[in-house]
């Protein structure tokens, strides 16, 4: 089954404790992206990647890192999480962003205390 | 970045057609029009997209105005499972083809 898989689905952690949210897709997509969704603010893009070893900042990259060493994986890294990064996070992928549908994961709900 | 304007919410009756409007008066020639929806507690789901011509798929139809400054998502026969937030999004060269999300329209389906 074609899918985007995020782990963990839920995480409660404390300020400053490094964490990684994994994202994996099995559709051989070149393009992958991370979004965060906050009440009243909609989805905002954090980082995106057009292909392996190619990543770019989205609208809200501060406090996040990403890597794209393999086509299928695009982990989101919070080196020193803070409470303002408490949010619902979505990973998405597509063949190319130009006019192609993006497939989304089920989301990761992070709470930073 | 090109922006879209959608009503905050709409109501419709089950098994009737639904027309969801979207205005995008600053659209440029290379901008695609995308529609996604997000059901409660789920990730966004692709619905349909188009560039200039009207488009149909198994989920919906997309009617694009001749001047491309507005579009309408048409759900031909709404069911309770279609209750969701529907997002109209443009992507093109200005945004490096990234999706810039607005607030969307919350569609309420009445039984």
Short mmCIF file of C-alpha atoms in Angstrom, two decimals:
data_model
loop_
_atom_site.label_atom_id
_atom_site.label_comp_id
_atom_site.label_asym_id
_atom_site.label_seq_id
_atom_site.Cartn_x
_atom_site.Cartn_y
_atom_site.Cartn_z
CA UNK A 1 0.00 0.00 0.00
CA UNK A 2 1.32 3.44 -0.97
CA UNK A 3 1.85 5.45 2.16
CA UNK A 4 3.77 8.04 4.12
CA UNK A 5 4.66 6.77 7.58
CA UNK A 6 5.52 9.03 10.49
CA UNK A 7 6.85 7.98 13.89
CA UNK A 8 6.09 8.55 16.63
CA UNK A 9 2.43 9.48 16.38
CA UNK A 10 2.46 11.11 19.81
CA UNK A 11 5.30 12.34 22.00
CA UNK A 12 5.47 14.28 25.23
CA UNK A 13 8.94 15.43 26.15
CA UNK A 14 10.78 18.18 27.97
CA UNK A 15 12.55 21.33 26.86
CA UNK A 16 16.04 20.79 25.50
CA UNK A 17 15.88 17.03 24.99
CA UNK A 18 16.79 16.30 21.37
CA UNK A 19 14.21 14.39 19.40
CA UNK A 20 13.74 13.07 15.88
CA UNK A 21 10.49 12.49 14.05
CA UNK A 22 10.93 10.01 11.24
CA UNK A 23 9.14 10.08 7.90
CA UNK A 24 9.31 7.36 5.29
CA UNK A 25 7.53 6.95 1.95
CA UNK A 26 7.32 3.88 -0.27
CA UNK A 27 6.28 5.56 -3.52
CA UNK A 28 9.76 6.48 -4.85
CA UNK A 29 8.86 10.17 -4.61
CA UNK A 30 11.57 12.76 -5.20
CA UNK A 31 9.86 15.51 -3.23
CA UNK A 32 9.26 15.47 0.54
CA UNK A 33 8.17 18.16 2.94
CA UNK A 34 7.46 18.87 6.61
CA UNK A 35 4.61 21.05 7.87
CA UNK A 36 3.39 22.08 11.26
CA UNK A 37 -0.25 22.82 12.00
CA UNK A 38 -1.34 25.11 14.80
CA UNK A 39 -4.87 26.26 15.67
CA UNK A 40 -5.80 29.37 13.74
CA UNK A 41 -2.58 29.34 11.70
CA UNK A 42 -3.21 26.50 9.28
CA UNK A 43 -0.38 24.43 7.82
CA UNK A 44 3.01 26.08 7.59
CA UNK A 45 5.96 24.58 5.80
CA UNK A 46 9.12 23.91 7.81
CA UNK A 47 11.52 22.36 5.30
CA UNK A 48 11.29 20.63 1.97
CA UNK A 49 13.51 18.47 -0.19
CA UNK A 50 13.44 18.20 -3.97
CA UNK A 51 15.67 15.12 -4.00
CA UNK A 52 18.41 13.27 -2.12
CA UNK A 53 20.88 15.68 -0.48
CA UNK A 54 18.80 18.71 -1.58
CA UNK A 55 16.90 20.52 1.17
CA UNK A 56 15.47 24.03 1.46
CA UNK A 57 13.89 26.14 4.16
CA UNK A 58 10.17 26.68 4.20
CA UNK A 59 8.34 29.44 6.03
CA UNK A 60 9.16 28.44 9.63
CA UNK A 61 12.54 26.60 9.71
CA UNK A 62 13.91 28.07 12.96
CA UNK A 63 14.65 25.42 15.56
CA UNK A 64 14.45 22.50 13.12
CA UNK A 65 16.88 20.48 11.04
CA UNK A 66 16.29 17.93 8.32
CA UNK A 67 18.36 15.53 6.27
CA UNK A 68 17.73 13.58 3.08
CA UNK A 69 20.37 10.87 2.79
CA UNK A 70 18.02 8.41 1.11
CA UNK A 71 15.11 9.02 -1.19
CA UNK A 72 12.55 7.33 1.04
CA UNK A 73 13.42 8.98 4.37
CA UNK A 74 13.17 12.60 5.52
CA UNK A 75 13.61 12.91 9.30
CA UNK A 76 12.77 16.09 11.20
CA UNK A 77 15.20 16.89 14.00
CA UNK A 78 14.59 19.17 16.96
CA UNK A 79 18.03 19.68 18.51
CA UNK A 80 16.79 21.61 21.53
CA UNK A 81 13.00 21.56 21.60
CA UNK A 82 11.12 24.43 23.21
CA UNK A 83 7.46 24.77 24.25
CA UNK A 84 6.66 26.90 21.17
CA UNK A 85 7.38 23.83 19.05
CA UNK A 86 4.41 22.06 20.58
CA UNK A 87 2.33 21.35 17.51
CA UNK A 88 0.90 18.80 15.09
CA UNK A 89 3.44 17.85 12.44
CA UNK A 90 2.81 16.38 8.99
CA UNK A 91 5.19 14.88 6.47
CA UNK A 92 4.24 14.83 2.78
CA UNK A 93 5.69 13.49 -0.45
CA UNK A 94 5.09 13.65 -4.19
CA UNK A 95 6.93 12.95 -7.43
CA UNK A 96 7.57 16.65 -8.00
CA UNK A 97 5.78 19.60 -6.44
CA UNK A 98 4.79 21.10 -9.79
CA UNK A 99 1.18 20.10 -10.28
CA UNK A 100 1.50 16.75 -8.53
CA UNK A 101 -0.66 15.58 -5.62
CA UNK A 102 1.07 15.38 -2.27
CA UNK A 103 0.53 12.38 -0.02
CA UNK A 104 0.44 13.11 3.70
CA UNK A 105 1.26 11.06 6.75
CA UNK A 106 -1.16 10.70 9.65
CA UNK A 107 0.64 13.31 11.73
CA UNK A 108 2.79 13.48 14.85
CA UNK A 109 1.51 15.34 17.87
CA UNK A 110 4.41 16.78 19.85
CA UNK A 111 4.09 18.31 23.30
CA UNK A 112 7.17 20.05 24.69
CA UNK A 113 6.91 20.79 28.40
CA UNK B 1 2.94 34.70 -3.03
CA UNK B 2 -0.42 34.30 -4.70
CA UNK B 3 -3.22 34.08 -2.14
CA UNK B 4 -6.65 32.51 -2.10
CA UNK B 5 -9.87 33.60 -0.41
CA UNK B 6 -12.44 31.08 0.76
CA UNK B 7 -15.54 31.33 2.96
CA UNK B 8 -14.86 30.25 6.54
CA UNK B 9 -17.65 27.70 6.53
CA UNK B 10 -20.48 26.28 4.44
CA UNK B 11 -23.38 23.98 5.14
CA UNK B 12 -25.00 21.54 2.80
CA UNK B 13 -27.50 18.73 2.94
CA UNK B 14 -26.52 15.13 2.53
CA UNK B 15 -26.86 13.72 -1.00
CA UNK B 16 -26.98 17.18 -2.56
CA UNK B 17 -24.27 18.79 -4.67
CA UNK B 18 -21.85 21.16 -2.99
CA UNK B 19 -20.08 24.07 -4.67
CA UNK B 20 -17.09 25.38 -2.76
CA UNK B 21 -15.82 28.71 -4.11
CA UNK B 22 -12.30 30.07 -4.14
CA UNK B 23 -11.05 33.46 -5.29
CA UNK B 24 -7.48 33.90 -6.46
CA UNK B 25 -7.43 37.24 -8.23
CA UNK B 26 -3.61 37.52 -8.20
CA UNK B 27 -3.01 34.15 -9.84
CA UNK B 28 -0.19 34.05 -12.36
CA UNK B 29 0.00 32.08 -15.58
CA UNK B 30 2.14 29.29 -14.13
CA UNK B 31 0.14 28.77 -10.91
CA UNK B 32 -1.59 25.45 -10.41
CA UNK B 33 -4.85 25.39 -8.45
CA UNK B 34 -4.93 22.60 -5.88
CA UNK B 35 -7.69 21.41 -3.58
CA UNK B 36 -7.02 19.36 -0.49
CA UNK B 37 -9.28 18.39 2.37
CA UNK B 38 -8.62 17.48 5.95
CA UNK B 39 -11.00 15.27 7.85
CA UNK B 40 -11.05 15.56 11.64
CA UNK B 41 -7.93 14.06 13.26
CA UNK B 42 -6.37 13.13 9.91
CA UNK B 43 -3.68 14.41 7.59
CA UNK B 44 -4.63 16.47 4.53
CA UNK B 45 -5.88 14.49 1.55
CA UNK B 46 -5.47 15.44 -2.09
CA UNK B 47 -8.77 16.10 -3.87
CA UNK B 48 -8.03 17.57 -7.30
CA UNK B 49 -5.87 20.08 -9.14
CA UNK B 50 -5.83 21.93 -12.43
CA UNK B 51 -4.09 24.61 -14.41
CA UNK B 52 -6.48 26.08 -16.99
CA UNK B 53 -9.12 23.55 -17.98
CA UNK B 54 -11.89 22.05 -15.88
CA UNK B 55 -10.96 18.73 -14.31
CA UNK B 56 -12.93 15.72 -13.13
CA UNK B 57 -11.91 12.77 -11.02
CA UNK B 58 -13.66 10.18 -8.90
CA UNK B 59 -13.81 12.50 -5.91
CA UNK B 60 -14.86 15.83 -7.38
CA UNK B 61 -14.85 18.28 -10.26
CA UNK B 62 -12.89 21.49 -10.52
CA UNK B 63 -14.38 24.35 -12.49
CA UNK B 64 -11.90 27.10 -13.34
CA UNK B 65 -13.11 30.51 -14.48
CA UNK B 66 -12.02 31.61 -17.91
CA UNK B 67 -9.83 34.39 -16.45
CA UNK B 68 -8.57 31.91 -13.80
CA UNK B 69 -9.26 34.40 -11.02
CA UNK B 70 -11.65 32.04 -9.31
CA UNK B 71 -12.46 28.36 -9.16
CA UNK B 72 -15.12 26.09 -7.70
CA UNK B 73 -14.76 22.64 -6.23
CA UNK B 74 -17.86 20.59 -6.91
CA UNK B 75 -18.82 17.57 -4.84
CA UNK B 76 -21.57 15.98 -6.87
CA UNK B 77 -23.37 14.20 -4.05
CA UNK B 78 -22.16 15.03 -0.58
CA UNK B 79 -22.12 12.39 2.13
CA UNK B 80 -21.49 12.75 5.85
CA UNK B 81 -17.95 11.51 5.19
CA UNK B 82 -17.29 14.63 3.11
CA UNK B 83 -17.48 16.85 6.20
CA UNK B 84 -14.00 18.34 6.39
CA UNK B 85 -11.96 21.50 5.97
CA UNK B 86 -11.35 22.13 2.26
CA UNK B 87 -8.28 24.06 1.22
CA UNK B 88 -7.84 25.87 -2.08
CA UNK B 89 -4.13 26.41 -2.73
CA UNK B 90 -2.03 27.92 -5.47
CA UNK B 91 1.48 26.82 -6.30
CA UNK B 92 3.78 28.17 -8.95
CA UNK B 93 7.15 29.64 -9.71
CA UNK B 94 6.78 32.48 -7.15
CA UNK B 95 6.66 29.97 -4.32
CA UNK B 96 9.01 27.47 -5.99
CA UNK B 97 5.91 25.31 -6.38
CA UNK B 98 5.44 24.99 -2.62
CA UNK B 99 1.90 24.85 -1.29
CA UNK B 100 0.94 27.94 0.67
CA UNK B 101 -2.01 26.98 2.87
CA UNK B 102 -4.80 29.30 3.97
CA UNK B 103 -7.52 28.74 6.54
CA UNK B 104 -9.80 26.74 4.26
CA UNK B 105 -13.57 26.26 4.30
CA UNK B 106 -15.15 24.09 6.94
CA UNK B 107 -17.86 22.06 5.19
CA UNK B 108 -20.72 20.90 7.39
CA UNK B 109 -23.01 18.22 6.01
CA UNK B 110 -26.47 17.97 7.49
CA UNK B 111 -28.20 14.59 7.44
#
